Amino acid sequence: MSKARSSLGRSAAAHAILIAYTAIALFPVVLTIINSFKSRNAIFRNPMQPPLPAIGDKPATFDLIGYTTVLGQGDFLHYMQNSLIVTVVSIFLVLLFGAMAAFALSEYRFRGNTLLGLYMALGIMIPIRLGTIGILQGMVATGLVNTLTALILVYTAQGLPLAIFILSEFMKTVSDDLKNAGRIDGLSEYKIFFRLVLPLVRPAMATVAVFSMIPIWNDLWFPLILAPSEATKTITLGSQIFIGQFVTNWNAVLAALSLAIAPVLVLYLIFSRQLIRGITAGAVK
């Protein structure tokens, strides 16, 4: 009985900590979304109050002026399109090249295999922003400044170390008998990779996709340096047009941030089951 109570107490404490952490993490998101539907005066008067219609003598705090301002800006949808293109293409390249490199490191044994894996893992610990000057010089030399290609190349290089690290660990668990059976049946290494291995590591692929998307979608540093032109602005950089030196349109800023949050939430809802499976599988190993 005492062991059961002790286990129940630990479980309740763990759930309480997780609930508290979730509330703290979601608080800024919820605050941003509810204030995006409020008038400017209501935002400053009581930011914690949800948007409400007019009740009696109390004026309405619900107002869509922020969204009408944002969507009225013809370029904002173009900024979101740029972000979607950069994010989707970068994630595709990260998953493709990361999975291929992870398969090679986990499947084939050669001299320097371990050292090469450690070298790849260094990219997780060393921020890519430390090489900003060199990256900018390279983009200027190749004429890629103010192009989406520059951002895609940088984000692909940024995401590969984590992708290789996660996927190689999962690919080591794929049965050798399955791969050898495919070789006996005459399958090439590419077919073994695409037909046999990749379907078995889908949870890990979803985990890498989510972890790679968030820093790409939210990044302001490289779009500001490599692609600041009007034609290549991303949504985070484009949202800065509502922030002025003396006057800031907080309704539009909050509405733009709320719209920017939406794709991340949609991706999480789509891949949440695969993401949880990938994380828990990694924890068990």
Short mmCIF file of C-alpha atoms in Angstrom, two decimals:
data_model
loop_
_atom_site.label_atom_id
_atom_site.label_comp_id
_atom_site.label_asym_id
_atom_site.label_seq_id
_atom_site.Cartn_x
_atom_site.Cartn_y
_atom_site.Cartn_z
CA MET A 1 0.00 0.00 0.00
CA SER A 2 2.82 2.40 0.90
CA LYS A 3 4.57 1.67 -2.40
CA ALA A 4 1.36 2.37 -4.30
CA ARG A 5 0.87 5.68 -2.46
CA SER A 6 4.49 6.62 -3.07
CA SER A 7 4.15 5.85 -6.79
CA LEU A 8 0.88 7.79 -6.95
CA GLY A 9 2.50 10.75 -5.19
CA ARG A 10 5.44 10.79 -7.62
CA SER A 11 3.09 10.55 -10.57
CA ALA A 12 0.96 13.44 -9.26
CA ALA A 13 4.07 15.57 -8.65
CA ALA A 14 5.38 14.85 -12.16
CA HIS A 15 2.02 15.76 -13.71
CA ALA A 16 1.85 18.96 -11.64
CA ILE A 17 5.31 20.00 -12.84
CA LEU A 18 4.43 19.24 -16.46
CA ILE A 19 1.14 21.14 -16.22
CA ALA A 20 2.92 24.13 -14.69
CA TYR A 21 5.58 24.07 -17.41
CA THR A 22 2.91 23.82 -20.12
CA ALA A 23 1.02 26.79 -18.66
CA ILE A 24 4.19 28.89 -18.56
CA ALA A 25 5.12 27.92 -22.12
CA LEU A 26 1.64 28.61 -23.52
CA PHE A 27 1.06 31.86 -21.64
CA PRO A 28 2.84 34.17 -24.16
CA VAL A 29 1.12 32.43 -27.09
CA VAL A 30 -2.35 32.73 -25.55
CA LEU A 31 -1.69 36.35 -24.54
CA THR A 32 -0.60 37.21 -28.08
CA ILE A 33 -3.65 35.59 -29.67
CA ILE A 34 -6.29 37.10 -27.37
CA ASN A 35 -4.82 40.60 -27.67
CA SER A 36 -4.71 40.33 -31.45
CA PHE A 37 -8.52 40.42 -31.37
CA LYS A 38 -8.73 43.55 -29.22
CA SER A 39 -8.68 47.28 -29.81
CA ARG A 40 -5.53 49.25 -29.07
CA ASN A 41 -6.99 50.86 -25.93
CA ALA A 42 -8.18 47.49 -24.61
CA ILE A 43 -4.71 46.00 -25.10
CA PHE A 44 -3.07 48.61 -22.88
CA ARG A 45 -5.95 48.97 -20.41
CA ASN A 46 -6.29 45.29 -19.54
CA PRO A 47 -4.07 42.91 -21.56
CA MET A 48 -5.19 39.87 -19.57
CA GLN A 49 -8.88 40.31 -20.35
CA PRO A 50 -10.25 38.28 -23.27
CA PRO A 51 -11.91 40.17 -26.15
CA LEU A 52 -15.58 40.81 -25.37
CA PRO A 53 -18.53 42.40 -27.20
CA ALA A 54 -20.29 45.44 -25.79
CA ILE A 55 -22.09 44.59 -22.54
CA GLY A 56 -24.40 47.27 -21.14
CA ASP A 57 -22.44 50.47 -20.65
CA LYS A 58 -19.12 48.73 -21.18
CA PRO A 59 -17.66 49.28 -24.65
CA ALA A 60 -16.65 46.33 -26.79
CA THR A 61 -13.03 45.23 -26.60
CA PHE A 62 -13.34 42.82 -29.53
CA ASP A 63 -11.85 44.35 -32.67
CA LEU A 64 -10.46 42.89 -35.91
CA ILE A 65 -8.57 46.04 -36.86
CA GLY A 66 -5.24 44.20 -36.47
CA TYR A 67 -6.15 41.47 -38.96
CA THR A 68 -7.71 43.89 -41.44
CA THR A 69 -4.54 45.98 -41.32
CA VAL A 70 -2.28 42.96 -41.81
CA LEU A 71 -4.31 41.35 -44.57
CA GLY A 72 -4.80 44.76 -46.18
CA GLN A 73 -1.08 44.93 -46.68
CA GLY A 74 -0.71 43.27 -50.07
CA ASP A 75 2.81 42.12 -49.32
CA PHE A 76 2.04 40.22 -46.13
CA LEU A 77 0.66 37.16 -47.91
CA HIS A 78 3.76 37.27 -50.12
CA TYR A 79 5.93 37.24 -46.98
CA MET A 80 4.09 34.17 -45.73
CA GLN A 81 4.50 32.49 -49.10
CA ASN A 82 8.26 33.11 -48.94
CA SER A 83 8.41 31.61 -45.46
CA LEU A 84 6.45 28.56 -46.58
CA ILE A 85 8.71 28.00 -49.59
CA VAL A 86 11.90 28.36 -47.58
CA THR A 87 10.65 26.19 -44.71
CA VAL A 88 9.18 23.37 -46.80
CA VAL A 89 12.15 23.10 -49.17
CA SER A 90 14.67 23.33 -46.32
CA ILE A 91 12.91 20.61 -44.29
CA PHE A 92 12.70 18.38 -47.38
CA LEU A 93 16.43 18.74 -48.02
CA VAL A 94 17.29 18.25 -44.35
CA LEU A 95 15.25 15.05 -44.18
CA LEU A 96 16.55 13.72 -47.51
CA PHE A 97 20.26 14.40 -47.05
CA GLY A 98 20.15 13.83 -43.29
CA ALA A 99 18.51 10.43 -43.72
CA MET A 100 20.95 9.41 -46.47
CA ALA A 101 23.97 10.45 -44.39
CA ALA A 102 22.55 8.74 -41.31
CA PHE A 103 21.98 5.54 -43.30
CA ALA A 104 25.57 5.58 -44.55
CA LEU A 105 27.00 6.18 -41.07
CA SER A 106 24.86 3.50 -39.42
CA GLU A 107 25.03 0.87 -42.17
CA TYR A 108 28.55 0.99 -43.54
CA ARG A 109 31.65 0.59 -41.40
CA PHE A 110 34.77 2.34 -42.65
CA ARG A 111 37.85 4.00 -41.21
CA GLY A 112 36.89 7.27 -39.57
CA ASN A 113 33.21 6.36 -39.28
CA THR A 114 33.00 7.34 -35.62
CA LEU A 115 35.07 10.49 -36.10
CA LEU A 116 32.88 11.58 -38.99
CA GLY A 117 29.79 11.09 -36.85
CA LEU A 118 31.33 13.19 -34.06
CA TYR A 119 32.30 15.86 -36.59
CA MET A 120 28.69 16.03 -37.77
CA ALA A 121 27.50 16.27 -34.17
CA LEU A 122 29.68 19.34 -33.61
CA GLY A 123 27.19 21.28 -35.70
CA ILE A 124 24.65 20.85 -32.90
CA MET A 125 26.94 22.54 -30.37
CA ILE A 126 28.40 25.31 -32.55
CA PRO A 127 25.83 27.97 -33.59
CA ILE A 128 25.79 28.60 -37.32
CA ARG A 129 25.49 32.33 -36.66
CA LEU A 130 29.16 32.38 -35.69
CA GLY A 131 29.93 31.98 -39.38
CA THR A 132 27.63 34.77 -40.53
CA ILE A 133 30.43 36.87 -42.04
CA GLY A 134 31.84 33.94 -44.00
CA ILE A 135 28.35 32.90 -45.14
CA LEU A 136 27.57 36.45 -46.29
CA GLN A 137 30.86 36.66 -48.20
CA GLY A 138 30.13 33.35 -49.88
CA MET A 139 26.62 34.42 -50.88
CA VAL A 140 27.92 37.71 -52.28
CA ALA A 141 30.60 35.88 -54.28
CA THR A 142 28.02 33.49 -55.78
CA GLY A 143 25.39 36.17 -56.36
CA LEU A 144 22.82 34.57 -54.06
CA VAL A 145 22.15 37.58 -51.84
CA ASN A 146 18.45 38.56 -51.82
CA THR A 147 17.37 35.14 -53.03
CA LEU A 148 15.40 32.44 -51.26
CA THR A 149 18.08 29.96 -52.34
CA ALA A 150 20.53 31.58 -49.92
CA LEU A 151 18.17 31.01 -46.99
CA ILE A 152 17.42 27.44 -48.07
CA LEU A 153 21.12 26.56 -48.24
CA VAL A 154 21.84 28.05 -44.82
CA TYR A 155 18.87 26.40 -43.13
CA THR A 156 19.68 23.04 -44.72
CA ALA A 157 23.23 23.22 -43.38
CA GLN A 158 21.86 24.31 -40.00
CA GLY A 159 19.44 21.39 -39.70
CA LEU A 160 21.62 18.55 -40.99
CA PRO A 161 23.71 17.88 -37.83
CA LEU A 162 20.66 17.29 -35.61
CA ALA A 163 18.93 15.27 -38.33
CA ILE A 164 21.95 13.00 -38.81
CA PHE A 165 22.40 12.56 -35.07
CA ILE A 166 18.77 11.56 -34.45
CA LEU A 167 18.20 9.47 -37.56
CA SER A 168 21.43 7.49 -37.31
CA GLU A 169 20.46 6.28 -33.85
CA PHE A 170 17.08 5.12 -35.12
CA MET A 171 18.51 3.46 -38.23
CA LYS A 172 20.85 1.37 -36.09
CA THR A 173 17.76 -0.34 -34.67
CA VAL A 174 16.46 -1.43 -38.10
CA SER A 175 16.87 -5.18 -38.47
CA ASP A 176 19.91 -6.28 -40.47
CA ASP A 177 17.99 -9.39 -41.52
CA LEU A 178 15.41 -7.21 -43.27
CA LYS A 179 18.05 -5.30 -45.21
CA ASN A 180 19.99 -8.46 -46.09
CA ALA A 181 16.78 -10.09 -47.31
CA GLY A 182 16.26 -7.11 -49.60
CA ARG A 183 19.79 -7.49 -50.95
CA ILE A 184 19.21 -11.20 -51.59
CA ASP A 185 16.05 -10.28 -53.52
CA GLY A 186 18.15 -8.02 -55.74
CA LEU A 187 17.21 -4.63 -54.33
CA SER A 188 19.76 -1.88 -54.78
CA GLU A 189 21.00 0.12 -51.80
CA TYR A 190 18.79 3.04 -52.85
CA LYS A 191 15.68 0.83 -52.92
CA ILE A 192 16.59 -0.66 -49.54
CA PHE A 193 16.93 2.86 -48.18
CA PHE A 194 13.71 4.26 -49.63
CA ARG A 195 11.46 1.17 -49.46
CA LEU A 196 12.61 -0.62 -46.32
CA VAL A 197 14.43 1.75 -43.99
CA LEU A 198 12.63 5.10 -44.36
CA PRO A 199 9.11 3.74 -43.60
CA LEU A 200 10.44 2.29 -40.33
CA VAL A 201 11.93 5.58 -39.12
CA ARG A 202 8.93 7.81 -39.82
CA PRO A 203 8.55 8.82 -36.15
CA ALA A 204 12.14 10.02 -36.13
CA MET A 205 11.58 11.86 -39.42
CA ALA A 206 8.57 13.65 -37.93
CA THR A 207 10.61 14.59 -34.87
CA VAL A 208 13.36 16.05 -37.04
CA ALA A 209 10.81 17.90 -39.19
CA VAL A 210 9.20 19.62 -36.20
CA PHE A 211 12.50 20.46 -34.51
CA SER A 212 13.86 21.84 -37.78
CA MET A 213 10.79 23.86 -38.74
CA ILE A 214 10.52 26.01 -35.63
CA PRO A 215 13.96 27.72 -35.83
CA ILE A 216 13.60 28.14 -39.60
CA TRP A 217 10.12 29.65 -39.45
CA ASN A 218 10.93 31.97 -36.53
CA ASP A 219 14.37 33.08 -37.70
CA LEU A 220 14.97 36.81 -38.18
CA TRP A 221 18.77 36.85 -38.32
CA PHE A 222 19.52 35.36 -41.73
CA PRO A 223 16.52 36.89 -43.58
CA LEU A 224 17.66 40.30 -42.32
CA ILE A 225 21.24 39.73 -43.49
CA LEU A 226 20.90 37.55 -46.59
CA ALA A 227 17.46 38.39 -48.01
CA PRO A 228 16.22 41.82 -46.82
CA SER A 229 14.71 42.90 -50.15
CA GLU A 230 10.96 43.33 -50.49
CA ALA A 231 10.68 40.35 -52.84
CA THR A 232 12.41 37.90 -50.47
CA LYS A 233 11.23 39.00 -47.02
CA THR A 234 9.94 36.25 -44.76
CA ILE A 235 7.02 36.62 -42.39
CA THR A 236 9.16 37.40 -39.35
CA LEU A 237 11.06 40.11 -41.21
CA GLY A 238 7.90 41.42 -42.88
CA SER A 239 6.20 41.83 -39.51
CA GLN A 240 8.78 44.47 -38.64
CA ILE A 241 7.05 46.96 -40.96
CA PHE A 242 4.44 47.51 -38.25
CA ILE A 243 7.11 48.43 -35.70
CA GLY A 244 8.28 52.03 -36.01
CA GLN A 245 10.83 54.15 -34.21
CA PHE A 246 8.19 56.32 -32.57
CA VAL A 247 4.85 54.58 -33.17
CA THR A 248 4.13 50.84 -33.18
CA ASN A 249 0.88 49.38 -34.48
CA TRP A 250 0.46 46.76 -31.77
CA ASN A 251 -2.83 45.48 -33.22
CA ALA A 252 -1.10 44.63 -36.49
CA VAL A 253 2.02 43.25 -34.78
CA LEU A 254 0.00 40.87 -32.60
CA ALA A 255 -2.21 39.85 -35.52
CA ALA A 256 0.85 39.15 -37.68
CA LEU A 257 2.42 37.07 -34.92
CA SER A 258 -0.81 35.13 -34.44
CA LEU A 259 -0.94 34.35 -38.16
CA ALA A 260 2.70 33.30 -38.03
CA ILE A 261 1.98 30.88 -35.17
CA ALA A 262 -0.78 29.10 -37.11
CA PRO A 263 1.39 27.00 -39.49
CA VAL A 264 3.51 25.73 -36.59
CA LEU A 265 0.39 24.62 -34.72
CA VAL A 266 -0.99 22.92 -37.83
CA LEU A 267 2.27 21.03 -38.37
CA TYR A 268 2.32 19.91 -34.75
CA LEU A 269 -1.29 18.67 -34.93
CA ILE A 270 -0.46 16.71 -38.10
CA PHE A 271 2.72 15.12 -36.77
CA SER A 272 2.01 15.07 -33.04
CA ARG A 273 1.47 11.30 -32.85
CA GLN A 274 4.63 10.58 -34.85
CA LEU A 275 6.54 13.17 -32.82
CA ILE A 276 5.54 11.61 -29.48
CA ARG A 277 6.41 8.12 -30.79
CA GLY A 278 9.79 9.35 -31.91
CA ILE A 279 10.62 11.04 -28.61
CA THR A 280 9.44 8.13 -26.47
CA ALA A 281 11.24 5.60 -28.65
CA GLY A 282 14.43 7.58 -28.23
CA ALA A 283 13.89 7.76 -24.48
CA VAL A 284 13.43 3.99 -24.25
CA LYS A 285 16.64 3.37 -26.16
#
